[in-house]
CSV table of C-alpha atoms in Angstrom, one decimal:
chain,number,residue,atom,x,y,z
A,1,MET,CA,76.7,99.1,67.8
A,2,SER,CA,77.8,102.7,67.9
A,3,GLU,CA,81.3,103.7,66.9
A,4,GLU,CA,82.0,105.0,70.4
A,5,LYS,CA,81.0,101.7,71.9
A,6,SER,CA,83.1,99.8,69.4
A,7,GLN,CA,86.1,101.9,70.3
A,8,GLN,CA,85.6,101.2,74.0
A,9,ASN,CA,85.5,97.4,73.3
A,10,HIS,CA,88.7,97.7,71.2
A,11,SER,CA,90.4,99.6,74.0
A,12,HIS,CA,89.4,96.9,76.5
A,13,LEU,CA,91.0,94.2,74.2
A,14,LEU,CA,94.1,96.3,73.9
A,15,LYS,CA,94.4,96.7,77.6
A,16,LYS,CA,94.0,92.9,78.1
A,17,TYR,CA,96.7,92.3,75.5
A,18,PHE,CA,99.1,94.7,77.3
A,19,ASP,CA,98.4,93.0,80.6
A,20,SER,CA,99.2,89.6,79.2
A,21,VAL,CA,102.5,90.9,77.6
A,22,ILE,CA,103.5,92.5,80.9
A,23,GLU,CA,102.7,89.4,82.8
A,24,LYS,CA,104.6,87.2,80.4
A,25,LYS,CA,107.7,89.4,79.8
A,26,PHE,CA,108.0,91.2,83.2
A,27,GLY,CA,105.9,89.2,85.7
A,28,ASN,CA,109.1,88.0,87.5
A,29,ILE,CA,110.2,91.6,88.2
A,30,ILE,CA,106.9,92.8,89.6
A,31,PRO,CA,107.4,92.8,93.4
A,32,PRO,CA,105.0,91.2,95.9
A,33,GLU,CA,103.3,93.5,98.3
A,34,ALA,CA,105.3,94.4,101.4
A,35,ILE,CA,104.5,92.7,104.7
A,36,ILE,CA,103.5,94.9,107.6
A,37,THR,CA,104.3,93.4,111.0
A,38,PRO,CA,102.9,95.2,114.1
A,39,PHE,CA,105.3,96.1,116.9
A,40,GLY,CA,102.6,95.3,119.4
A,41,VAL,CA,102.0,98.8,120.9
A,42,LYS,CA,98.9,100.5,119.6
A,43,THR,CA,100.2,104.1,119.7
A,44,PHE,CA,103.5,103.0,118.1
A,45,ASP,CA,101.9,100.9,115.4
A,46,ALA,CA,99.5,103.8,114.6
A,47,ILE,CA,102.3,106.3,113.7
A,48,LEU,CA,104.2,103.5,111.9
A,49,GLY,CA,101.2,103.0,109.6
A,50,GLY,CA,100.3,99.6,111.0
A,51,GLY,CA,103.8,98.3,111.9
A,52,ILE,CA,107.2,97.8,110.5
A,53,ALA,CA,107.3,97.0,106.8
A,54,SER,CA,109.4,94.6,104.8
A,55,SER,CA,111.0,95.2,101.4
A,56,LEU,CA,113.0,98.3,102.2
A,57,LEU,CA,115.1,99.5,105.2
A,58,THR,CA,113.7,100.5,108.5
A,59,ALA,CA,116.2,102.6,110.5
A,60,PHE,CA,116.3,102.9,114.3
A,61,SER,CA,118.3,105.9,115.3
A,62,SER,CA,119.1,107.5,118.6
A,63,ALA,CA,121.9,108.5,121.0
A,64,PRO,CA,123.6,105.7,122.9
A,65,GLU,CA,121.9,103.9,125.8
A,66,THR,CA,118.3,104.6,124.5
A,67,GLY,CA,117.1,101.0,124.1
A,68,LYS,CA,117.5,100.5,120.4
A,69,SER,CA,118.8,96.9,120.7
A,70,THR,CA,116.2,96.0,123.3
A,71,LEU,CA,113.5,97.4,121.0
A,72,ALA,CA,114.9,95.3,118.1
A,73,PHE,CA,114.8,92.1,120.2
A,74,GLN,CA,111.2,93.0,121.3
A,75,PHE,CA,110.1,93.4,117.7
A,76,ALA,CA,111.9,90.1,116.8
A,77,ALA,CA,109.8,88.3,119.3
A,78,ASN,CA,106.6,89.8,117.9
A,79,PHE,CA,107.8,89.0,114.3
A,80,ILE,CA,108.2,85.3,115.2
A,81,ASN,CA,104.8,85.2,117.0
A,82,THR,CA,103.0,86.9,114.1
A,83,HIS,CA,104.5,84.8,111.4
A,84,PRO,CA,104.5,81.0,112.1
A,85,LYS,CA,107.0,80.3,109.4
A,86,SER,CA,109.7,82.9,110.1
A,87,VAL,CA,113.2,83.3,111.4
A,88,VAL,CA,115.3,86.2,112.7
A,89,VAL,CA,119.0,86.8,112.0
A,90,TYR,CA,120.7,89.3,114.3
A,91,ILE,CA,124.0,90.7,112.9
A,92,ASP,CA,125.8,92.3,115.9
A,93,ILE,CA,128.8,94.3,114.9
A,94,GLU,CA,128.7,96.6,117.9
A,95,GLY,CA,128.5,93.7,120.4
A,96,ALA,CA,131.2,91.6,118.8
A,97,SER,CA,134.0,93.0,121.0
A,98,SER,CA,132.1,92.8,124.3
A,99,VAL,CA,132.8,89.8,126.6
A,100,LYS,CA,129.5,90.5,128.4
A,101,ASN,CA,127.4,90.6,125.3
A,102,GLN,CA,126.5,86.9,125.1
A,103,GLY,CA,124.9,87.1,128.5
A,104,TYR,CA,122.9,90.2,127.5
A,105,VAL,CA,121.7,88.5,124.3
A,106,GLN,CA,120.5,85.4,126.1
A,107,ASP,CA,118.8,87.6,128.7
A,108,ARG,CA,116.9,89.4,125.9
A,109,ILE,CA,115.9,86.1,124.2
A,110,THR,CA,114.6,84.8,127.5
A,111,ALA,CA,112.9,88.0,128.6
A,112,PHE,CA,110.9,88.3,125.3
A,113,GLY,CA,110.2,84.5,125.0
A,114,ILE,CA,112.0,84.2,121.7
A,115,ASP,CA,112.3,80.6,120.5
A,116,PRO,CA,116.1,80.0,120.3
A,117,ASP,CA,115.6,77.7,117.4
A,118,ARG,CA,114.2,80.6,115.3
A,119,ILE,CA,116.9,83.2,115.9
A,120,THR,CA,120.4,83.2,114.7
A,121,TYR,CA,122.8,85.6,116.5
A,122,ILE,CA,126.0,86.5,114.7
A,123,PRO,CA,128.5,88.6,116.7
A,124,SER,CA,131.2,89.5,114.2
A,125,PRO,CA,133.4,92.5,113.4
A,126,LEU,CA,132.4,92.4,109.7
A,127,ASP,CA,133.0,95.4,107.4
A,128,LEU,CA,130.4,96.8,105.0
A,129,VAL,CA,131.3,94.3,102.3
A,130,GLY,CA,131.0,91.4,104.7
A,131,VAL,CA,127.7,92.6,106.1
A,132,PHE,CA,126.1,92.9,102.7
A,133,ASP,CA,127.6,89.6,101.5
A,134,LEU,CA,126.1,87.9,104.5
A,135,ILE,CA,122.7,89.5,104.0
A,136,LYS,CA,122.7,88.4,100.3
A,137,ASN,CA,123.6,84.8,101.3
A,138,ILE,CA,120.9,84.8,104.0
A,139,ILE,CA,118.3,85.8,101.4
A,140,ALA,CA,119.6,83.2,99.0
A,141,GLY,CA,119.2,80.6,101.7
A,142,LYS,CA,115.6,81.7,102.2
A,143,LYS,CA,114.9,81.3,98.5
A,144,GLU,CA,116.5,77.9,98.3
A,145,LEU,CA,114.5,76.6,101.3
A,146,GLU,CA,111.2,78.0,99.8
A,147,ASN,CA,112.0,76.3,96.4
A,148,ARG,CA,112.8,73.0,98.2
A,149,THR,CA,109.8,72.9,100.4
A,150,ASN,CA,107.3,74.8,98.1
A,151,SER,CA,106.4,77.0,101.1
A,152,GLU,CA,106.9,80.7,102.0
A,153,TYR,CA,109.0,81.9,104.9
A,154,LYS,CA,109.3,85.3,106.5
A,155,LEU,CA,112.7,86.7,107.3
A,156,LEU,CA,113.8,89.5,109.6
A,157,ILE,CA,117.4,90.7,109.6
A,158,ILE,CA,118.6,93.1,112.2
A,159,TRP,CA,121.9,94.9,111.6
A,160,ASP,CA,123.4,96.4,114.8
A,161,SER,CA,124.9,98.9,114.0
A,162,ILE,CA,125.8,100.9,110.9
A,163,ALA,CA,128.0,103.2,113.0
A,164,ALA,CA,130.0,100.3,114.3
A,165,THR,CA,130.6,98.8,110.8
A,166,SER,CA,133.8,99.9,109.2
A,167,SER,CA,134.4,100.3,105.5
A,168,SER,CA,136.4,97.7,103.6
A,169,LYS,CA,139.3,100.1,103.3
A,170,ASP,CA,139.6,101.0,107.0
A,171,ILE,CA,141.9,98.1,108.1
A,172,ASN,CA,144.5,98.4,105.4
A,173,ALA,CA,144.6,102.1,104.7
A,174,GLU,CA,147.9,103.7,105.6
A,175,ASP,CA,146.7,107.3,105.3
A,176,PRO,CA,143.4,108.5,106.9
A,177,ASN,CA,142.8,110.6,103.8
A,178,GLU,CA,142.3,107.4,101.8
A,179,VAL,CA,139.2,106.6,103.7
A,180,ILE,CA,137.5,110.0,104.2
A,181,GLY,CA,134.1,109.7,102.7
A,182,TYR,CA,134.7,106.2,101.5
A,183,LYS,CA,132.3,104.5,103.9
A,184,ALA,CA,129.4,106.7,102.7
A,185,ARG,CA,130.1,105.8,99.1
A,186,GLU,CA,130.5,102.1,99.8
A,187,LEU,CA,127.3,102.1,101.9
A,188,THR,CA,125.4,103.8,99.0
A,189,HIS,CA,126.7,101.3,96.5
A,190,TYR,CA,125.8,98.2,98.5
A,191,ILE,CA,122.4,99.4,99.5
A,192,SER,CA,121.6,100.0,95.9
A,193,ARG,CA,122.7,96.4,95.1
A,194,ILE,CA,120.7,94.8,97.9
A,195,LYS,CA,117.5,96.8,97.4
A,196,SER,CA,116.0,94.5,94.8
A,197,ASP,CA,116.6,91.3,96.9
A,198,LEU,CA,114.8,92.9,99.8
A,199,ILE,CA,111.8,93.9,97.7
A,200,MET,CA,111.4,90.7,95.7
A,201,ASN,CA,111.8,88.5,98.8
A,202,GLN,CA,109.7,90.6,101.2
A,203,VAL,CA,112.7,90.7,103.7
A,204,THR,CA,112.3,92.9,106.8
A,205,LEU,CA,115.6,94.7,107.5
A,206,ILE,CA,116.1,96.9,110.5
A,207,ALA,CA,119.4,98.9,110.5
A,208,ILE,CA,120.4,100.5,113.8
A,209,ASP,CA,122.2,103.8,113.6
A,210,GLN,CA,123.1,106.6,115.9
A,211,ILE,CA,122.5,110.4,116.1
A,212,ARG,CA,124.7,112.9,117.7
A,213,ALA,CA,123.1,114.3,120.7
A,214,ASN,CA,124.3,115.6,124.1
A,215,MET,CA,127.9,115.3,122.9
A,216,LYS,CA,130.4,116.4,125.6
A,217,ILE,CA,132.8,118.0,123.2
A,218,GLN,CA,134.5,121.4,123.8
A,219,SER,CA,133.0,124.1,121.6
A,220,ARG,CA,136.4,124.9,120.1
A,221,PHE,CA,136.3,121.5,118.5
A,222,GLN,CA,132.6,121.0,117.7
A,223,THR,CA,129.4,122.5,118.9
A,224,PRO,CA,126.7,119.9,119.9
A,225,ASP,CA,123.8,119.7,117.5
A,226,ASP,CA,121.2,119.1,120.1
A,227,LYS,CA,120.7,120.6,123.6
A,228,GLY,CA,120.5,117.2,125.2
A,229,VAL,CA,119.1,113.7,125.0
A,230,GLY,CA,115.3,113.9,125.2
A,231,GLU,CA,115.1,117.0,123.0
A,232,PHE,CA,114.7,117.1,119.3
A,233,SER,CA,115.8,120.0,117.1
A,234,THR,CA,115.2,120.3,113.4
A,235,ASN,CA,118.7,119.0,112.7
A,236,PHE,CA,118.6,115.2,112.9
A,237,LYS,CA,122.2,114.2,112.2
A,238,ALA,CA,122.5,110.5,111.7
A,239,ALA,CA,125.9,108.9,111.9
A,240,THR,CA,125.2,107.9,108.3
A,241,ASN,CA,124.2,111.1,106.6
A,242,VAL,CA,124.0,109.6,103.1
A,243,SER,CA,121.3,110.6,100.5
A,244,SER,CA,121.1,107.1,99.1
A,245,PHE,CA,120.6,105.6,102.5
A,246,GLN,CA,117.9,108.1,103.3
A,247,HIS,CA,116.0,107.3,100.1
A,248,ALA,CA,116.3,103.5,100.7
A,249,VAL,CA,114.7,103.9,104.1
A,250,ARG,CA,110.9,103.2,104.2
A,251,GLN,CA,110.6,104.1,107.9
A,252,TRP,CA,113.1,106.2,109.8
A,253,VAL,CA,112.4,106.1,113.6
A,254,TYR,CA,114.2,108.3,116.1
A,255,PHE,CA,114.3,107.4,119.8
A,256,SER,CA,115.2,109.9,122.5
A,257,ARG,CA,115.6,109.2,126.1
A,258,GLY,CA,113.2,111.3,128.3
A,259,THR,CA,112.1,111.2,131.9
A,260,THR,CA,113.7,108.6,134.1
A,261,LEU,CA,111.3,106.2,135.8
A,262,THR,CA,111.8,104.1,139.0
A,263,VAL,CA,109.7,101.4,140.6
A,264,GLN,CA,108.7,103.9,143.3
A,265,ASP,CA,106.9,106.0,140.6
A,266,PRO,CA,103.2,105.5,139.9
A,267,LEU,CA,104.0,103.5,136.8
A,268,GLY,CA,106.2,101.1,138.8
A,269,VAL,CA,108.8,100.8,136.0
A,270,ASP,CA,112.6,100.7,136.3
A,271,GLY,CA,113.4,102.5,133.1
A,272,PHE,CA,112.6,105.7,131.3
A,273,ILE,CA,110.2,107.4,128.8
A,274,ILE,CA,111.3,107.0,125.2
A,275,ASN,CA,110.2,109.9,123.0
A,276,VAL,CA,109.6,108.6,119.4
A,277,VAL,CA,109.7,110.7,116.3
A,278,LEU,CA,109.2,109.5,112.7
A,279,GLU,CA,111.4,111.7,110.6
A,280,LYS,CA,110.4,109.8,107.5
A,281,ASN,CA,107.7,107.3,107.0
A,282,LYS,CA,106.2,106.1,103.6
A,283,LEU,CA,103.3,104.4,105.3
A,284,ALA,CA,101.9,107.3,107.5
A,285,PRO,CA,102.5,111.0,108.1
A,286,SER,CA,106.0,111.9,109.4
A,287,LYS,CA,107.0,114.3,112.2
A,288,ILE,CA,104.7,112.7,114.7
A,289,LYS,CA,105.9,112.3,118.3
A,290,ILE,CA,104.7,109.8,120.9
A,291,PRO,CA,106.0,108.6,124.3
A,292,LEU,CA,106.7,105.0,125.1
A,293,VAL,CA,107.1,103.6,128.6
A,294,PHE,CA,110.4,101.6,128.6
A,295,ASP,CA,111.4,99.0,131.1
A,296,LYS,CA,115.1,98.1,131.2
A,297,LYS,CA,114.4,94.4,131.3
A,298,PHE,CA,111.1,94.0,129.5
A,299,GLY,CA,111.3,96.7,126.9
A,300,VAL,CA,108.3,98.8,125.9
A,301,ILE,CA,105.2,98.2,128.1
A,302,GLY,CA,102.2,98.4,125.7
A,303,PRO,CA,99.3,99.2,128.1
A,304,LEU,CA,101.4,101.7,130.2
A,305,SER,CA,102.6,103.4,127.0
A,306,GLU,CA,99.0,103.7,125.7
A,307,TYR,CA,97.8,105.0,129.1
A,308,TYR,CA,100.7,107.5,129.3
A,309,PHE,CA,99.9,108.8,125.8
A,310,ILE,CA,96.2,109.3,126.7
A,311,ASN,CA,97.2,110.9,130.0
A,312,GLU,CA,99.5,113.4,128.1
A,313,HIS,CA,96.8,114.4,125.7
A,314,THR,CA,93.8,114.5,128.0
A,315,SER,CA,92.9,117.6,130.1
A,316,PHE,CA,91.9,116.8,133.7
A,317,GLU,CA,90.0,119.0,136.1
């Protein structure tokens, strides 16, 4: 056997040794592969890179009244249908103060055919510490059930919304200067602490946020960043403009409300066009824009959205 061949064999043995050491010493810290769950609309899933991924944050951002919560419920329905052993937890900070919200939630659950036994809805004015403590306990419950039943379960957590969640100092602070910038630092800290749990347990987490667009504020106080809802500039200002949050996000999806639709229009939909832009996406190229046909009751209509997209990009005589 040549010297070169002998060295190759020794290298192979060394590689096998290192593999065994890594598996023995660090196997429990090597994360499982992320789960990709399709949203269920071909054009949307294509720009997402197949669907919404587990193991790191997915952010839904838009101006108010753009359908973010409805889209989250619609994805929850598809998540449950895609994964037989799965459950959804919806943490609703924004809707906790609304007396009408319970009816809205039940309407969404019914409209999308979500099994009520597989979704837990939590309307509560939790602060950031409370939200992350709840998330950590939910994940711990998943692990305990898996150990007890020797089976794997899929978990989707929806947090609605970051903007509505206060910092832990907000309630007791006597001076506003005490809390300036604190929420950003607190959010950064707790995202860093929860990241490992999300990755190791393949948890899908959607955090709903807001951008500033079409703000009716006098120019002497603040100039609006965008010309209006439905138009994107190069300046996407999230309500949570935190570097750590941005790095923790795997998919950052912006929704903007476009053309209003009525049942008298050719599409026959009572709703509007949602323009979707991926500002950041680790699974597919970013900066891609597509339209979605959105019905106020039934959410995104897949076939109509796909038809509308083709119609926009096809030249007709």
